[in-house]
CSV table of C-alpha atoms and ligand atoms in Angstrom, one decimal:
chain,number,residue,atom,x,y,z
A,1,MET,CA,-15.0,42.5,0.7
A,2,ALA,CA,-15.9,40.5,-2.4
A,3,ASP,CA,-17.0,42.1,-5.7
A,4,ARG,CA,-20.7,42.1,-6.5
A,5,PRO,CA,-22.4,39.3,-8.3
A,6,LEU,CA,-23.0,39.9,-12.0
A,7,LYS,CA,-26.2,40.4,-14.0
A,8,PRO,CA,-26.6,42.0,-17.4
A,9,LEU,CA,-25.6,45.6,-17.8
A,10,LEU,CA,-27.8,48.1,-19.7
A,11,LEU,CA,-25.7,50.7,-21.6
A,12,THR,CA,-27.5,53.8,-22.7
A,13,GLY,CA,-25.9,56.1,-25.4
A,14,ALA,CA,-24.4,53.0,-26.9
A,15,ALA,CA,-24.2,54.5,-30.4
A,16,GLY,CA,-22.2,57.5,-29.2
A,17,ALA,CA,-18.5,57.9,-29.0
A,18,LEU,CA,-18.0,56.6,-25.5
A,19,GLY,CA,-20.9,54.1,-25.8
A,20,ARG,CA,-19.4,52.5,-28.9
A,21,HIS,CA,-16.0,52.2,-27.2
A,22,LEU,CA,-17.5,50.7,-23.9
A,23,ALA,CA,-19.8,48.3,-25.8
A,24,ALA,CA,-16.8,46.8,-27.7
A,25,ALA,CA,-14.4,46.9,-24.7
A,26,LEU,CA,-16.8,45.5,-22.1
A,27,ALA,CA,-18.1,42.8,-24.5
A,28,ALA,CA,-14.5,41.7,-25.2
A,29,LYS,CA,-14.0,41.4,-21.4
A,30,GLY,CA,-17.0,39.0,-21.2
A,31,TRP,CA,-19.7,41.3,-19.8
A,32,THR,CA,-23.3,40.6,-20.8
A,33,LEU,CA,-24.6,43.8,-22.4
A,34,ARG,CA,-27.9,45.3,-23.5
A,35,LEU,CA,-27.3,48.3,-25.6
A,36,THR,CA,-29.7,51.2,-26.4
A,37,ASP,CA,-29.7,54.6,-28.1
A,38,ILE,CA,-32.1,56.8,-29.9
A,39,ALA,CA,-29.8,56.5,-32.9
A,40,ALA,CA,-29.1,53.3,-34.8
A,41,PHE,CA,-25.9,51.5,-33.8
A,42,PRO,CA,-23.5,52.7,-36.5
A,43,ALA,CA,-21.3,49.6,-36.8
A,44,ALA,CA,-21.4,45.9,-36.5
A,45,LEU,CA,-22.7,44.9,-33.0
A,46,PRO,CA,-20.1,43.5,-30.7
A,47,PRO,CA,-20.5,39.7,-30.2
A,48,ASP,CA,-23.3,38.5,-27.9
A,49,THR,CA,-24.8,42.0,-27.4
A,50,ILE,CA,-28.4,43.0,-28.0
A,51,PHE,CA,-29.2,46.5,-29.3
A,52,SER,CA,-32.6,48.2,-29.0
A,53,GLN,CA,-33.4,51.7,-30.4
A,54,ALA,CA,-35.2,53.8,-27.7
A,55,ASP,CA,-35.7,57.3,-26.6
A,56,LEU,CA,-34.7,58.0,-23.0
A,57,ALA,CA,-37.8,60.2,-22.7
A,58,ASP,CA,-39.9,57.0,-23.2
A,59,GLY,CA,-40.2,55.7,-19.7
A,60,ALA,CA,-42.0,52.4,-20.6
A,61,ALA,CA,-39.2,51.5,-23.1
A,62,ILE,CA,-36.5,52.2,-20.5
A,63,SER,CA,-38.3,50.2,-17.9
A,64,ARG,CA,-38.5,47.2,-20.3
A,65,LEU,CA,-34.8,47.5,-21.3
A,66,ALA,CA,-33.7,47.6,-17.7
A,67,ALA,CA,-35.7,44.6,-16.6
A,68,GLY,CA,-33.3,42.0,-15.0
A,69,CYS,CA,-30.2,44.2,-15.2
A,70,GLY,CA,-27.8,44.6,-12.3
A,71,ALA,CA,-26.4,48.0,-13.3
A,72,ILE,CA,-27.3,50.8,-15.7
A,73,LEU,CA,-24.4,52.5,-17.4
A,74,HIS,CA,-26.1,55.8,-18.3
A,75,PHE,CA,-24.1,57.4,-21.1
A,76,GLY,CA,-27.0,58.5,-23.3
A,77,GLY,CA,-28.3,62.1,-23.8
A,78,ILE,CA,-27.2,65.5,-24.9
A,79,ALA,CA,-23.4,65.7,-24.4
A,80,ARG,CA,-22.7,69.3,-25.5
A,81,ASP,CA,-23.7,72.8,-24.6
A,82,GLN,CA,-27.3,73.1,-25.9
A,83,PRO,CA,-30.4,75.2,-25.3
A,84,PHE,CA,-32.6,74.3,-22.3
A,85,ASP,CA,-35.4,72.9,-24.5
A,86,ALA,CA,-33.1,70.4,-26.2
A,87,VAL,CA,-31.5,69.3,-22.9
A,88,VAL,CA,-34.6,68.6,-20.9
A,89,PRO,CA,-36.2,65.5,-22.5
A,90,PRO,CA,-33.1,63.3,-22.8
A,91,ASN,CA,-31.1,64.6,-19.8
A,92,ILE,CA,-33.7,65.5,-17.2
A,93,ILE,CA,-36.7,63.4,-18.0
A,94,GLY,CA,-34.4,60.6,-19.2
A,95,ALA,CA,-32.4,60.6,-15.9
A,96,HIS,CA,-35.7,60.3,-14.1
A,97,HIS,CA,-36.6,57.2,-16.1
A,98,ILE,CA,-33.2,55.7,-15.5
A,99,TYR,CA,-33.6,56.1,-11.7
A,100,ALA,CA,-37.1,54.9,-11.6
A,101,ALA,CA,-36.0,51.8,-13.5
A,102,ALA,CA,-32.9,51.3,-11.2
A,103,ARG,CA,-35.1,51.5,-8.2
A,104,ARG,CA,-37.5,48.8,-9.6
A,105,GLU,CA,-34.6,46.5,-10.5
A,106,ARG,CA,-32.5,47.2,-7.4
A,107,ALA,CA,-29.8,48.1,-9.9
A,108,ARG,CA,-26.8,50.3,-9.5
A,109,VAL,CA,-26.4,53.4,-11.8
A,110,VAL,CA,-23.0,54.4,-13.2
A,111,LEU,CA,-23.7,57.9,-14.4
A,112,ALA,CA,-21.7,59.6,-17.1
A,113,SER,CA,-21.8,63.0,-15.3
A,114,SER,CA,-19.4,65.7,-16.4
A,115,ASN,CA,-16.7,68.2,-15.3
A,116,HIS,CA,-19.3,70.8,-16.4
A,117,VAL,CA,-21.3,70.3,-13.2
A,118,ALA,CA,-18.5,72.4,-11.6
A,119,GLY,CA,-17.3,74.4,-14.6
A,120,PHE,CA,-17.5,77.8,-13.0
A,121,HIS,CA,-14.8,77.1,-10.4
A,122,GLU,CA,-11.7,79.1,-11.2
A,123,ARG,CA,-8.7,77.3,-12.5
A,124,THR,CA,-6.6,78.6,-9.5
A,125,GLU,CA,-8.8,76.5,-7.2
A,126,ARG,CA,-8.4,72.8,-6.2
A,127,ILE,CA,-11.8,71.3,-5.7
A,128,ASP,CA,-12.8,68.0,-4.2
A,129,ASP,CA,-16.0,65.8,-4.5
A,130,VAL,CA,-17.9,68.0,-1.9
A,131,ALA,CA,-17.1,71.3,-3.6
A,132,PRO,CA,-20.3,73.3,-4.5
A,133,LEU,CA,-21.8,72.4,-7.9
A,134,LEU,CA,-21.3,75.4,-10.2
A,135,PRO,CA,-22.7,74.4,-13.6
A,136,ASP,CA,-21.5,76.3,-16.6
A,137,SER,CA,-24.4,75.6,-19.1
A,138,TYR,CA,-27.8,74.0,-19.3
A,139,TYR,CA,-25.9,70.9,-20.1
A,140,GLY,CA,-23.8,71.1,-16.9
A,141,LEU,CA,-27.0,71.9,-15.0
A,142,SER,CA,-28.7,68.8,-16.4
A,143,LYS,CA,-25.8,66.7,-15.1
A,144,ALA,CA,-26.0,68.4,-11.7
A,145,TYR,CA,-29.7,67.5,-11.7
A,146,ALA,CA,-28.9,63.9,-12.4
A,147,GLU,CA,-26.3,63.9,-9.6
A,148,LEU,CA,-28.8,65.3,-7.2
A,149,LEU,CA,-31.4,62.7,-8.4
A,150,ALA,CA,-28.8,60.1,-7.6
A,151,ARG,CA,-28.4,61.5,-4.1
A,152,LEU,CA,-32.2,61.5,-3.6
A,153,TYR,CA,-32.5,57.9,-4.7
A,154,TRP,CA,-29.6,56.9,-2.4
A,155,GLU,CA,-31.1,58.7,0.7
A,156,LYS,CA,-34.6,57.7,0.1
A,157,HIS,CA,-34.5,54.3,-1.7
A,158,ARG,CA,-30.9,53.0,-1.3
A,159,VAL,CA,-30.2,53.0,-5.0
A,160,GLU,CA,-26.5,53.1,-5.4
A,161,SER,CA,-24.7,55.3,-7.9
A,162,VAL,CA,-21.2,56.1,-9.1
A,163,LEU,CA,-21.1,59.6,-10.5
A,164,LEU,CA,-18.3,59.9,-13.0
A,165,ARG,CA,-17.4,63.5,-13.5
A,166,ILE,CA,-15.7,62.8,-16.8
A,167,GLY,CA,-13.1,65.4,-18.1
A,168,SER,CA,-12.2,65.2,-21.8
A,169,CYS,CA,-12.6,61.5,-22.9
A,170,ALA,CA,-11.3,61.0,-26.4
A,171,PRO,CA,-8.6,59.0,-28.2
A,172,GLU,CA,-6.2,62.0,-27.6
A,173,PRO,CA,-6.3,65.4,-26.0
A,174,TRP,CA,-6.6,68.3,-28.4
A,175,ASP,CA,-5.6,71.5,-26.5
A,176,ALA,CA,-4.1,72.8,-23.2
A,177,ARG,CA,-7.4,72.3,-21.3
A,178,SER,CA,-8.0,68.8,-22.4
A,179,LEU,CA,-4.3,68.0,-21.7
A,180,GLN,CA,-5.1,68.5,-18.1
A,181,ILE,CA,-8.4,66.7,-17.8
A,182,TRP,CA,-8.0,64.0,-20.5
A,183,LEU,CA,-9.3,60.5,-19.7
A,184,SER,CA,-8.1,57.7,-21.9
A,185,TYR,CA,-10.6,55.2,-23.2
A,186,ALA,CA,-8.7,52.4,-21.4
A,187,ASP,CA,-8.9,54.3,-18.1
A,188,LEU,CA,-12.6,54.9,-18.7
A,189,THR,CA,-13.2,51.2,-19.3
A,190,ARG,CA,-11.4,50.2,-16.1
A,191,LEU,CA,-13.3,52.9,-14.1
A,192,VAL,CA,-16.6,51.7,-15.4
A,193,GLU,CA,-15.8,48.1,-14.5
A,194,ARG,CA,-14.8,49.1,-10.9
A,195,ALA,CA,-17.9,51.2,-10.6
A,196,VAL,CA,-20.0,48.2,-11.4
A,197,LEU,CA,-18.0,45.7,-9.3
A,198,ALA,CA,-16.9,47.5,-6.2
A,199,PRO,CA,-19.1,46.6,-3.2
A,200,ASP,CA,-21.0,49.2,-1.1
A,201,VAL,CA,-20.3,52.3,-3.1
A,202,GLY,CA,-23.3,54.3,-1.8
A,203,CYS,CA,-23.5,57.5,-3.8
A,204,ALA,CA,-19.9,58.1,-4.8
A,205,VAL,CA,-18.2,60.8,-7.0
A,206,VAL,CA,-15.1,60.2,-9.0
A,207,TRP,CA,-13.2,62.7,-11.2
A,208,GLY,CA,-12.7,61.1,-14.5
A,209,SER,CA,-9.2,61.9,-15.7
A,210,SER,CA,-6.0,60.0,-16.4
A,211,ARG,CA,-2.7,60.5,-14.5
A,212,ASN,CA,-1.9,63.8,-16.2
A,213,ALA,CA,0.9,65.8,-14.8
A,214,ALA,CA,-0.8,69.0,-16.1
A,215,LEU,CA,-3.9,68.5,-13.9
A,216,SER,CA,-4.0,70.7,-10.8
A,217,TRP,CA,-7.8,71.3,-10.4
A,218,TRP,CA,-9.3,68.1,-8.9
A,219,GLY,CA,-8.6,66.7,-5.4
A,220,LYS,CA,-10.2,64.0,-3.2
A,221,ASP,CA,-12.9,61.6,-4.5
A,222,ALA,CA,-14.1,58.1,-4.0
A,223,ARG,CA,-11.6,56.3,-6.2
A,224,ALA,CA,-10.0,54.3,-3.4
A,225,LYS,CA,-13.5,53.0,-2.4
A,226,LEU,CA,-13.8,51.8,-6.0
A,227,GLY,CA,-10.3,50.3,-6.2
A,228,TRP,CA,-9.6,52.5,-9.3
A,229,GLU,CA,-6.4,54.4,-10.2
A,230,PRO,CA,-5.9,55.7,-13.7
A,231,GLN,CA,-2.9,54.2,-15.5
A,232,ASP,CA,-2.6,56.3,-18.7
A,233,SER,CA,-1.3,59.9,-19.0
A,234,SER,CA,-1.6,62.8,-21.4
A,235,ASP,CA,2.1,63.7,-20.7
A,236,ARG,CA,3.3,62.5,-24.1
A,237,PHE,CA,1.1,65.2,-25.8
A,238,ALA,CA,2.3,68.1,-23.6
A,239,ALA,CA,5.1,69.3,-25.8
A,240,HIS,CA,2.7,70.3,-28.6
A,241,LEU,CA,-0.5,71.1,-26.6
A,242,ALA,CA,0.6,72.9,-23.5
A,243,GLN,CA,0.6,76.3,-25.2
A,244,LYS,CA,-2.6,75.6,-27.3
A,245,ARG,CA,-4.9,77.9,-25.3
A,246,SER,CA,-8.2,79.6,-26.0
A,247,ALA,CA,-8.0,83.3,-26.9
A,248,ASP,CA,-11.0,83.9,-24.7
A,249,PRO,CA,-10.2,85.1,-21.2
A,250,ILE,CA,-13.4,83.7,-19.7
A,251,ALA,CA,-12.7,80.3,-21.2
A,252,GLU,CA,-9.2,80.5,-19.7
A,253,ARG,CA,-10.3,81.7,-16.3
A,254,TYR,CA,-12.7,78.9,-15.5
A,255,MET,CA,-12.5,75.1,-15.4
A,256,GLY,CA,-15.4,74.7,-17.9
A,257,GLY,CA,-13.5,76.5,-20.6
A,258,ASP,CA,-15.7,77.4,-23.6
A,259,PHE,CA,-18.8,76.2,-21.9
A,260,CYS,CA,-18.4,79.1,-19.5
A,261,ALA,CA,-17.6,81.6,-22.2
A,262,ASN,CA,-20.6,80.6,-24.3
A,263,GLY,CA,-23.4,83.2,-23.8
A,264,PHE,CA,-21.5,84.9,-20.9
A,265,SER,CA,-23.0,88.3,-20.5
A,266,ARG,CA,-22.2,89.8,-17.1
A,267,PRO,CA,-19.6,92.6,-16.9
A,268,VAL,CA,-16.1,91.5,-16.1
A,269,VAL,CA,-13.7,93.6,-14.0
A,270,ALA,CA,-10.5,94.5,-15.9
A,271,PRO,CA,-7.1,94.6,-14.1
A,272,ASP,CA,-7.4,98.4,-13.9
A,273,GLY,CA,-10.7,98.1,-12.0
A,274,THR,CA,-13.0,99.2,-14.8
A,275,LYS,CA,-16.0,97.0,-15.7
A,276,LYS,CA,-16.1,95.7,-19.3
A,277,LYS,CA,-19.2,94.2,-20.8
A,278,LYS,CA,-18.3,90.8,-22.3
A,279,PRO,CA,-20.3,90.2,-25.5
A,280,SER,CA,-22.4,87.1,-25.6
A,281,ARG,CA,-21.5,84.7,-28.3
A,282,THR,CA,-24.6,82.5,-28.4
A,283,LYS,CA,-28.0,82.5,-26.7
A,284,ASN,CA,-27.6,79.2,-24.7
B,301,NAI,P1,-22.2,61.3,-27.8
B,301,NAI,O1,-23.0,62.5,-28.1
B,301,NAI,O2,-21.2,60.7,-28.8
B,301,NAI,O3,-23.2,60.1,-27.3
B,301,NAI,C1,-24.4,60.4,-26.6
B,301,NAI,C2,-25.4,59.4,-27.2
B,301,NAI,O4,-26.7,59.7,-26.6
B,301,NAI,C3,-25.6,59.6,-28.7
B,301,NAI,O5,-25.4,58.3,-29.4
B,301,NAI,C4,-27.1,60.0,-28.8
B,301,NAI,O6,-27.7,59.4,-30.0
B,301,NAI,C5,-27.7,59.5,-27.5
B,301,NAI,N1,-28.9,60.2,-27.2
B,301,NAI,C6,-29.1,61.5,-27.3
B,301,NAI,N2,-30.4,61.8,-27.0
B,301,NAI,C7,-31.0,60.6,-26.7
B,301,NAI,C8,-32.3,60.2,-26.3
B,301,NAI,N3,-33.3,61.1,-26.3
B,301,NAI,N4,-32.6,58.9,-26.1
B,301,NAI,C9,-31.6,58.0,-26.2
B,301,NAI,N5,-30.3,58.3,-26.6
B,301,NAI,C10,-30.0,59.6,-26.8
B,301,NAI,O7,-21.4,61.7,-26.4
B,301,NAI,P2,-20.2,61.0,-25.7
B,301,NAI,O8,-19.0,61.8,-25.9
B,301,NAI,O9,-20.1,59.5,-26.1
B,301,NAI,O10,-20.6,61.1,-24.2
B,301,NAI,C11,-21.3,60.0,-23.5
B,301,NAI,C12,-21.7,60.5,-22.2
B,301,NAI,O11,-20.6,60.9,-21.4
B,301,NAI,C13,-22.7,61.7,-22.2
B,301,NAI,O12,-23.7,61.5,-21.2
B,301,NAI,C14,-21.8,62.8,-21.9
B,301,NAI,O13,-22.5,63.9,-21.3
B,301,NAI,C15,-20.8,62.2,-21.0
B,301,NAI,N6,-19.5,62.9,-21.0
B,301,NAI,C16,-18.7,62.8,-22.0
B,301,NAI,C17,-17.4,63.4,-22.0
B,301,NAI,C18,-16.5,63.3,-23.2
B,301,NAI,O14,-15.4,63.8,-23.0
B,301,NAI,N7,-16.7,62.5,-24.2
B,301,NAI,C19,-17.0,64.3,-20.9
B,301,NAI,C20,-18.0,64.3,-19.9
B,301,NAI,C21,-19.2,63.7,-19.9
B,302,15L,C1,-18.3,67.1,-21.7
B,302,15L,O1,-19.0,67.0,-20.8
B,302,15L,C2,-18.7,66.8,-23.1
B,302,15L,O2,-19.6,65.8,-23.2
B,302,15L,C3,-17.5,66.6,-24.1
B,302,15L,O3,-18.0,66.7,-25.4
B,302,15L,C4,-16.3,67.5,-23.8
B,302,15L,O4,-16.6,68.7,-24.3
B,302,15L,C5,-15.9,67.5,-22.4
B,302,15L,O5,-17.0,67.7,-21.5
B,302,15L,C6,-14.9,68.5,-22.0
B,302,15L,O6,-15.1,69.3,-21.1
B,302,15L,O7,-13.9,68.5,-22.7
């Protein structure tokens, strides 16, 4: 089946790390982009792009920005483990505004979801795209909410979504965990393009990682439907990162790493069967 016809794309979170990369890379590939963020764009704008400063919690502004767009690349919001009150306006209310706008515009949403929707799966498991959501933080919970919002809008209104469960997307991995789930910027760009172009995606989940030999956690997803396969690999970093592990046993036990350990307060069972209370490091 042919790829979808093109209309402008709205990119939220355009001033952030991934947003800045996508703005430059997609503009260079000839996409027509509208960029938005609550922060000012911190560099020269890529050629032929328009930037508007707006808060995701401002529904009228998001509605205006989305008018006439064929897809919304939703990368804006809180991107770290933060307290509930900080997460709700951008990530929960903001996601609601994105989906309301997508429905009005009959636009597809490409959602920057996160591996942290499933962070409390143990590292000994292999999980696929229908494994239970096990968020590891209010941040992961907000992404799980956005994924379920996507499902609601698909079932009820036929708004299409591609839910990108991104691993660690950065210029390079930095430790043993990110070595496993690293997504290169170039693989992210190709994934986003396929997520926009592929026909009839419905509401699809893709694990966002490159072809890393170290990765053993993630299985089946919708990449074949999208026509995407990662091309890069973290393998060249393995020699100096494979042993760079956290000293925290909770972080090492679960896929979400530090996000799981942060504020963890339930007793853990030691190998000798005794229960130990794990001190909470923060109050998130
Ligand atoms: P980032 O923090 O650099 O970018 C997020 C952007 O959202 C920032 O520019 C910020 O100003 C903007 N933003 C925050 N609150 C806003 C609001 N109320 N209204 C409008 N804009 C607001 O994060 P990064 O790394 O670029 O991540 C982008 C997206 O990808 C996020 O949604 C994040 O959750 C997701 N993601 C990123 C991963 C990574 O490894 N970088 C991994 C998994 C998911
Ligand atoms: C995420 O969801 C975060 O946005 C990013 O900052 C990284 O921490 C990433 O996950 C990760 O798990 O490495």
